DNA sequence: CAATAATTGCGACAGATTTGCAAAAATAAT
DNA sequence: ATTATTTTTGCAAATCTGTCGCAATTATTG
């Protein structure tokens, strides 16, 4: 996986440095991270500005993706660096569950792109609701 | 449509003021707007803080929705104020095309929620690619 | 109209993101 | 391996975004 990272950077004329590797590593965690979580998780080793720079570069090269999560956004590795998946988010406790591409979903998505003459490059599906636990907890009266 | 806005506000104990009406009006434009675009588009008449307040209120009442668009998020009217739809975004020129819910999409989405024990509340589908025009323009060498 | 409650505008702020530049690290060329 | 060259990083300062308190203004109620 680090190889693919190195290769992707090289091809674009950038090098795989320690800071970049660290940021990449921090994003390999299972759950998407807030920019702030990311910055603090590596702040001992890497400067804030450098984290931002790495994130900007990674996003530009399609290495990471941002997903909207209420008012905040989160970062996670893109499909090429982690299996393609989507998110199911609980509107109450905000837990995020990843799920695989539904069957035949590709057909639907490519059909949409095709009908507008687009060349499909990527897609994302976000589902929101209440998780089992939060359904139980009654709203505070 | 303004009636529905007024009604929605009233029911929640708020009034339909000129500033709010202006912000709502600005969002009725066909394309989703950046917070900054929104603020500047009405800055002659409305204070920045008030725009933020209106947006926060509208979002809380489900009148508007944020969609992620690359690094920025954008705002647009929610389903109740504009037909339910999704977005097809061009990765090069960033134009956004709205499209209707694909057939049987509900089944797929509710199936996902159900399989995780979630109560479905909402969903969003974003598709990215290259629009017809941008496929033609060759990348600048 | 008067009284009361909700909303705005403004200026000050706290947090988030960006930028300029010299020092440090990486890559290329002896 | 050592030096020259190019790319990155760290740091501090500057910007941009979104929020807050409070007095003035506008809307709602009787």
Short mmCIF file of C-alpha atoms (C1' of nucleotides) in Angstrom, two decimals:
data_model
loop_
_atom_site.label_atom_id
_atom_site.label_comp_id
_atom_site.label_asym_id
_atom_site.label_seq_id
_atom_site.Cartn_x
_atom_site.Cartn_y
_atom_site.Cartn_z
CA UNK A 1 0.00 0.00 0.00
CA UNK A 2 2.90 2.28 0.82
CA UNK A 3 4.29 1.29 -2.57
CA UNK A 4 1.18 2.55 -4.31
CA UNK A 5 1.44 5.76 -2.32
CA UNK A 6 5.08 6.19 -3.31
CA UNK A 7 4.29 5.44 -6.92
CA UNK A 8 1.36 7.84 -7.03
CA UNK A 9 3.50 10.60 -5.59
CA UNK A 10 6.45 9.87 -7.88
CA UNK A 11 4.34 9.90 -10.98
CA UNK A 12 3.22 13.37 -10.08
CA UNK A 13 6.74 14.48 -9.37
CA UNK A 14 6.61 14.41 -5.59
CA UNK A 15 8.55 12.41 -3.08
CA UNK A 16 7.45 10.19 -0.27
CA UNK A 17 8.72 11.94 2.82
CA UNK A 18 8.45 11.00 6.44
CA UNK A 19 5.74 13.57 7.19
CA UNK A 20 3.65 12.43 4.25
CA UNK A 21 4.08 8.84 5.23
CA UNK A 22 2.99 9.68 8.75
CA UNK A 23 -0.13 11.45 7.58
CA UNK A 24 -0.95 8.57 5.29
CA UNK A 25 -0.44 6.17 8.14
CA UNK A 26 -2.74 8.13 10.41
CA UNK A 27 -5.45 7.94 7.79
CA UNK A 28 -5.21 4.19 7.54
CA UNK A 29 -7.21 3.93 10.73
CA UNK A 30 -10.61 2.30 10.13
CA UNK A 31 -12.68 5.43 10.72
CA UNK A 32 -12.64 8.67 8.73
CA UNK A 33 -10.89 11.47 10.62
CA UNK A 34 -11.56 15.10 11.24
CA UNK A 35 -8.82 17.43 10.11
CA UNK A 36 -8.37 18.31 13.73
CA UNK A 37 -8.12 14.71 14.84
CA UNK A 38 -5.58 14.17 12.14
CA UNK A 39 -3.52 17.20 13.08
CA UNK A 40 -3.45 16.39 16.76
CA UNK A 41 -2.77 12.70 16.17
CA UNK A 42 0.55 13.61 14.59
CA UNK A 43 1.26 17.02 16.08
CA UNK A 44 4.18 15.68 18.10
CA UNK A 45 6.04 14.90 14.93
CA UNK A 46 4.57 17.08 12.23
CA UNK A 47 3.76 20.73 11.97
CA UNK A 48 0.18 21.75 11.48
CA UNK A 49 0.88 23.49 8.19
CA UNK A 50 2.62 20.43 6.84
CA UNK A 51 -0.35 18.26 7.64
CA UNK A 52 -2.55 20.64 5.70
CA UNK A 53 -0.10 20.59 2.84
CA UNK A 54 0.01 16.82 2.79
CA UNK A 55 -3.75 16.60 2.87
CA UNK A 56 -4.10 19.08 0.03
CA UNK A 57 -1.61 17.18 -2.06
CA UNK A 58 -3.16 13.81 -1.30
CA UNK A 59 -6.55 15.07 -2.23
CA UNK A 60 -5.29 16.59 -5.43
CA UNK A 61 -3.74 13.26 -6.36
CA UNK A 62 -6.89 11.40 -5.44
CA UNK A 63 -5.23 9.62 -2.54
CA UNK A 64 -7.76 10.76 -0.01
CA UNK A 65 -11.38 11.88 -0.07
CA UNK A 66 -13.39 14.15 2.15
CA UNK A 67 -16.81 13.11 3.31
CA UNK A 68 -19.33 15.50 4.77
CA UNK A 69 -20.47 14.60 8.23
CA UNK A 70 -22.97 17.09 9.55
CA UNK A 71 -21.25 20.43 9.88
CA UNK A 72 -17.82 18.87 9.81
CA UNK A 73 -16.04 17.00 7.08
CA UNK A 74 -13.82 14.00 7.53
CA UNK A 75 -10.96 12.52 5.61
CA UNK A 76 -10.36 8.98 4.52
CA UNK A 77 -8.30 7.10 1.99
CA UNK A 78 -9.78 6.88 -1.49
CA UNK A 79 -10.93 3.71 -3.16
CA UNK A 80 -7.57 2.86 -4.62
CA UNK A 81 -6.07 2.80 -1.14
CA UNK A 82 -8.83 1.07 0.73
CA UNK A 83 -11.71 -1.07 -0.50
CA UNK A 84 -14.52 0.87 -2.17
CA UNK A 85 -17.35 1.41 0.24
CA UNK A 86 -20.02 3.83 1.41
CA UNK A 87 -21.22 5.17 4.74
CA UNK A 88 -24.18 4.71 6.98
CA UNK A 89 -24.21 7.47 9.60
CA UNK A 90 -26.26 7.70 12.77
CA UNK A 91 -27.81 11.12 13.07
CA UNK A 92 -27.82 10.94 16.83
CA UNK A 93 -24.58 9.43 18.06
CA UNK A 94 -22.76 10.11 14.79
CA UNK A 95 -21.22 6.71 14.53
CA UNK A 96 -20.22 5.82 11.01
CA UNK A 97 -20.60 2.34 9.60
CA UNK A 98 -19.05 1.45 6.29
CA UNK A 99 -20.85 -0.86 3.91
CA UNK A 100 -19.97 -2.40 0.60
CA UNK A 101 -21.19 -1.35 -2.79
CA UNK A 102 -24.74 -2.69 -3.23
CA UNK A 103 -25.21 -5.20 -6.08
CA UNK A 104 -25.71 -3.72 -9.50
CA UNK A 105 -25.05 -0.30 -8.09
CA UNK A 106 -22.44 0.28 -10.74
CA UNK A 107 -25.04 -0.12 -13.44
CA UNK A 108 -27.21 2.52 -11.89
CA UNK A 109 -24.41 4.96 -11.42
CA UNK A 110 -22.87 4.48 -14.82
CA UNK A 111 -26.31 4.78 -16.34
CA UNK A 112 -26.72 8.16 -14.73
CA UNK A 113 -23.36 9.38 -15.93
CA UNK A 114 -23.97 8.05 -19.42
CA UNK A 115 -27.37 9.65 -19.74
CA UNK A 116 -25.73 13.01 -19.27
CA UNK A 117 -22.76 12.26 -21.47
CA UNK A 118 -20.38 12.17 -18.53
CA UNK A 119 -17.36 9.94 -18.20
CA UNK A 120 -17.81 8.39 -14.78
CA UNK A 121 -14.90 8.83 -12.42
CA UNK A 122 -16.19 8.34 -8.92
CA UNK A 123 -19.31 8.24 -6.79
CA UNK A 124 -20.39 8.24 -3.20
CA UNK A 125 -23.52 7.16 -1.37
CA UNK A 126 -24.29 8.43 2.10
CA UNK A 127 -27.14 7.01 4.15
CA UNK A 128 -28.37 8.62 7.35
CA UNK A 129 -30.60 7.28 10.06
CA UNK A 130 -30.72 6.09 13.65
CA UNK A 131 -28.56 3.21 14.77
CA UNK A 132 -30.07 0.39 16.82
CA UNK A 133 -28.80 1.78 20.12
CA UNK A 134 -30.05 5.28 19.52
CA UNK A 135 -33.48 3.99 18.62
CA UNK A 136 -33.72 2.51 22.08
CA UNK A 137 -32.57 5.51 24.07
CA UNK A 138 -35.67 7.63 24.17
CA UNK A 139 -35.17 11.31 23.50
CA UNK A 140 -34.62 13.26 26.70
CA UNK A 141 -37.97 14.73 27.72
CA UNK B 1 -42.96 28.25 -1.83
CA UNK B 2 -42.58 31.33 0.31
CA UNK B 3 -45.73 30.15 2.07
CA UNK B 4 -44.13 26.87 2.96
CA UNK B 5 -41.11 28.75 4.22
CA UNK B 6 -43.28 31.00 6.37
CA UNK B 7 -45.23 28.05 7.66
CA UNK B 8 -42.13 26.06 8.50
CA UNK B 9 -40.70 28.98 10.40
CA UNK B 10 -43.96 29.72 12.22
CA UNK B 11 -44.42 26.17 13.34
CA UNK B 12 -41.03 26.35 14.96
CA UNK B 13 -41.82 29.66 16.58
CA UNK B 14 -39.86 31.90 14.26
CA UNK B 15 -40.94 34.66 11.97
CA UNK B 16 -40.35 35.26 8.31
CA UNK B 17 -38.25 38.40 8.24
CA UNK B 18 -36.83 40.32 5.35
CA UNK B 19 -33.28 39.04 5.87
CA UNK B 20 -34.44 35.45 6.02
CA UNK B 21 -36.55 35.92 2.94
CA UNK B 22 -33.55 37.37 1.15
CA UNK B 23 -31.32 34.48 2.07
CA UNK B 24 -33.99 32.04 1.01
CA UNK B 25 -34.38 33.87 -2.25
CA UNK B 26 -30.66 33.78 -2.90
CA UNK B 27 -30.71 30.04 -2.45
CA UNK B 28 -33.49 29.55 -4.94
CA UNK B 29 -30.95 30.01 -7.71
CA UNK B 30 -30.56 26.81 -9.72
CA UNK B 31 -27.06 26.01 -8.49
CA UNK B 32 -25.95 25.20 -4.96
CA UNK B 33 -23.99 28.06 -3.39
CA UNK B 34 -20.86 28.41 -1.34
CA UNK B 35 -21.37 30.11 1.99
CA UNK B 36 -19.09 32.80 0.71
CA UNK B 37 -21.04 33.27 -2.49
CA UNK B 38 -24.18 33.48 -0.46
CA UNK B 39 -22.77 36.02 1.96
CA UNK B 40 -21.39 38.26 -0.73
CA UNK B 41 -24.50 37.98 -2.88
CA UNK B 42 -26.52 39.65 -0.16
CA UNK B 43 -23.87 41.54 1.75
CA UNK B 44 -25.24 44.89 0.61
CA UNK B 45 -28.42 44.27 2.50
CA UNK B 46 -27.63 41.72 5.15
CA UNK B 47 -24.94 41.40 7.73
CA UNK B 48 -22.61 38.44 7.56
CA UNK B 49 -23.57 37.21 10.98
CA UNK B 50 -27.23 37.31 10.07
CA UNK B 51 -26.65 35.23 6.99
CA UNK B 52 -24.90 32.65 9.12
CA UNK B 53 -27.75 32.76 11.58
CA UNK B 54 -30.33 32.33 8.87
CA UNK B 55 -28.41 29.45 7.37
CA UNK B 56 -28.04 27.76 10.74
CA UNK B 57 -31.73 28.14 11.41
CA UNK B 58 -32.73 26.94 7.96
CA UNK B 59 -30.53 23.95 8.28
CA UNK B 60 -31.88 23.15 11.71
CA UNK B 61 -35.41 23.30 10.33
CA UNK B 62 -34.44 21.19 7.36
CA UNK B 63 -35.05 24.00 4.90
CA UNK B 64 -31.62 23.78 3.38
CA UNK B 65 -28.95 21.11 3.00
CA UNK B 66 -25.20 21.22 2.64
CA UNK B 67 -23.50 19.21 -0.04
CA UNK B 68 -19.80 18.58 -0.24
CA UNK B 69 -18.22 19.83 -3.42
CA UNK B 70 -14.51 19.23 -3.51
CA UNK B 71 -12.89 21.26 -0.80
CA UNK B 72 -15.88 23.46 -0.23
CA UNK B 73 -19.39 22.67 0.82
CA UNK B 74 -22.37 24.25 -0.79
CA UNK B 75 -25.87 25.04 0.28
CA UNK B 76 -29.11 24.33 -1.48
CA UNK B 77 -32.77 24.06 -0.65
CA UNK B 78 -33.88 20.74 0.79
CA UNK B 79 -36.22 18.28 -0.81
CA UNK B 80 -39.35 19.86 0.61
CA UNK B 81 -38.47 23.12 -1.07
CA UNK B 82 -37.21 21.70 -4.30
CA UNK B 83 -37.70 18.20 -5.77
CA UNK B 84 -35.60 15.40 -4.27
CA UNK B 85 -32.57 14.88 -6.43
CA UNK B 86 -28.88 14.06 -6.48
CA UNK B 87 -25.82 15.58 -8.09
CA UNK B 88 -23.55 14.80 -10.97
CA UNK B 89 -20.44 16.95 -10.70
CA UNK B 90 -17.77 17.58 -13.30
CA UNK B 91 -14.33 17.16 -11.76
CA UNK B 92 -12.80 19.60 -14.18
CA UNK B 93 -15.13 22.56 -14.66
CA UNK B 94 -17.05 21.84 -11.46
CA UNK B 95 -20.44 22.28 -13.01
CA UNK B 96 -23.17 20.53 -11.09
CA UNK B 97 -26.06 18.78 -12.76
CA UNK B 98 -29.00 17.58 -10.75
CA UNK B 99 -30.70 14.31 -11.55
CA UNK B 100 -33.74 12.52 -10.22
CA UNK B 101 -33.80 9.57 -7.90
CA UNK B 102 -33.02 6.44 -9.94
CA UNK B 103 -35.77 3.79 -10.10
CA UNK B 104 -35.91 1.39 -7.21
CA UNK B 105 -33.26 3.38 -5.47
CA UNK B 106 -35.38 3.52 -2.35
CA UNK B 107 -35.35 -0.23 -2.08
CA UNK B 108 -31.60 -0.34 -2.22
CA UNK B 109 -31.17 2.36 0.36
CA UNK B 110 -33.74 1.07 2.78
CA UNK B 111 -32.26 -2.39 2.39
CA UNK B 112 -28.89 -1.07 3.47
CA UNK B 113 -30.32 0.69 6.50
CA UNK B 114 -32.37 -2.33 7.48
CA UNK B 115 -29.47 -4.74 7.25
CA UNK B 116 -27.70 -2.73 9.89
CA UNK B 117 -30.75 -2.22 12.04
CA UNK B 118 -30.92 1.46 11.23
CA UNK B 119 -34.07 3.50 10.87
CA UNK B 120 -33.61 5.25 7.56
CA UNK B 121 -33.89 9.01 7.65
CA UNK B 122 -32.11 10.39 4.65
CA UNK B 123 -29.63 9.62 1.91
CA UNK B 124 -27.50 11.28 -0.72
CA UNK B 125 -25.81 10.12 -3.87
CA UNK B 126 -23.01 12.06 -5.51
CA UNK B 127 -21.56 11.12 -8.86
CA UNK B 128 -18.33 12.59 -10.23
CA UNK B 129 -16.88 12.52 -13.70
CA UNK B 130 -16.07 14.62 -16.73
CA UNK B 131 -18.82 16.51 -18.50
CA UNK B 132 -19.13 16.33 -22.29
CA UNK B 133 -17.39 19.63 -22.83
CA UNK B 134 -14.46 18.87 -20.58
CA UNK B 135 -13.91 15.55 -22.30
CA UNK B 136 -13.32 17.46 -25.51
CA UNK B 137 -10.98 20.11 -24.22
CA UNK B 138 -7.69 18.30 -24.08
CA UNK B 139 -5.64 18.89 -20.98
CA UNK B 140 -3.22 21.78 -21.41
CA UNK B 141 0.12 20.30 -22.37
"C1'" DC C 1 -50.61 52.36 19.98
"C1'" DA C 2 -48.09 50.19 23.95
"C1'" DA C 3 -45.70 46.24 25.78
"C1'" DT C 4 -43.09 42.17 25.03
"C1'" DA C 5 -40.47 38.98 22.42
"C1'" DA C 6 -37.71 37.94 18.50
"C1'" DT C 7 -34.20 39.43 15.24
"C1'" DT C 8 -30.46 42.34 13.34
"C1'" DG C 9 -26.21 44.81 12.83
"C1'" DC C 10 -21.76 45.52 14.59
"C1'" DG C 11 -17.47 44.88 16.50
"C1'" DA C 12 -14.67 41.74 18.91
"C1'" DC C 13 -13.06 37.01 18.95
"C1'" DA C 14 -11.56 32.07 18.70
"C1'" DG C 15 -10.46 28.58 15.65
"C1'" DA C 16 -9.23 26.96 10.93
"C1'" DT C 17 -6.41 27.33 6.84
"C1'" DT C 18 -2.88 29.66 4.12
"C1'" DT C 19 1.47 31.94 3.02
"C1'" DG C 20 6.43 33.71 2.96
"C1'" DC C 21 10.81 32.39 3.84
"C1'" DA C 22 14.96 30.39 5.80
"C1'" DA C 23 16.51 25.80 7.39
"C1'" DA C 24 16.42 20.74 6.57
"C1'" DA C 25 15.74 16.70 3.74
"C1'" DA C 26 15.57 14.40 -0.63
"C1'" DT C 27 17.13 13.71 -5.49
"C1'" DA C 28 20.36 14.15 -9.12
"C1'" DA C 29 24.90 14.67 -10.74
"C1'" DT C 30 29.60 14.18 -10.20
"C1'" DA D 1 30.32 9.22 -1.11
"C1'" DT D 2 30.11 14.33 -1.68
"C1'" DT D 3 28.28 18.44 -3.75
"C1'" DA D 4 24.82 20.92 -6.32
"C1'" DT D 5 19.95 21.45 -7.07
"C1'" DT D 6 15.17 20.97 -6.11
"C1'" DT D 7 11.57 19.87 -3.01
"C1'" DT D 8 9.71 19.98 1.74
"C1'" DT D 9 9.23 21.38 6.33
"C1'" DG D 10 8.78 24.25 10.43
"C1'" DC D 11 7.52 28.52 12.25
"C1'" DA D 12 5.42 32.77 12.70
"C1'" DA D 13 2.43 36.04 10.71
"C1'" DA D 14 -1.56 36.93 8.01
"C1'" DT D 15 -6.27 35.53 6.40
"C1'" DC D 16 -10.51 33.60 6.38
"C1'" DT D 17 -14.56 31.48 8.69
"C1'" DG D 18 -17.87 31.09 11.77
"C1'" DT D 19 -19.47 32.70 16.60
"C1'" DC D 20 -20.85 35.78 20.48
"C1'" DG D 21 -22.49 39.66 23.39
"C1'" DC D 22 -25.25 43.50 23.42
"C1'" DA D 23 -27.72 47.67 22.11
"C1'" DA D 24 -30.85 49.12 18.45
"C1'" DT D 25 -34.67 47.68 15.36
"C1'" DT D 26 -38.58 45.04 13.84
"C1'" DA D 27 -42.36 41.84 14.47
"C1'" DT D 28 -46.06 39.94 17.38
"C1'" DT D 29 -49.67 40.30 20.85
"C1'" DG D 30 -53.31 42.58 23.37
#
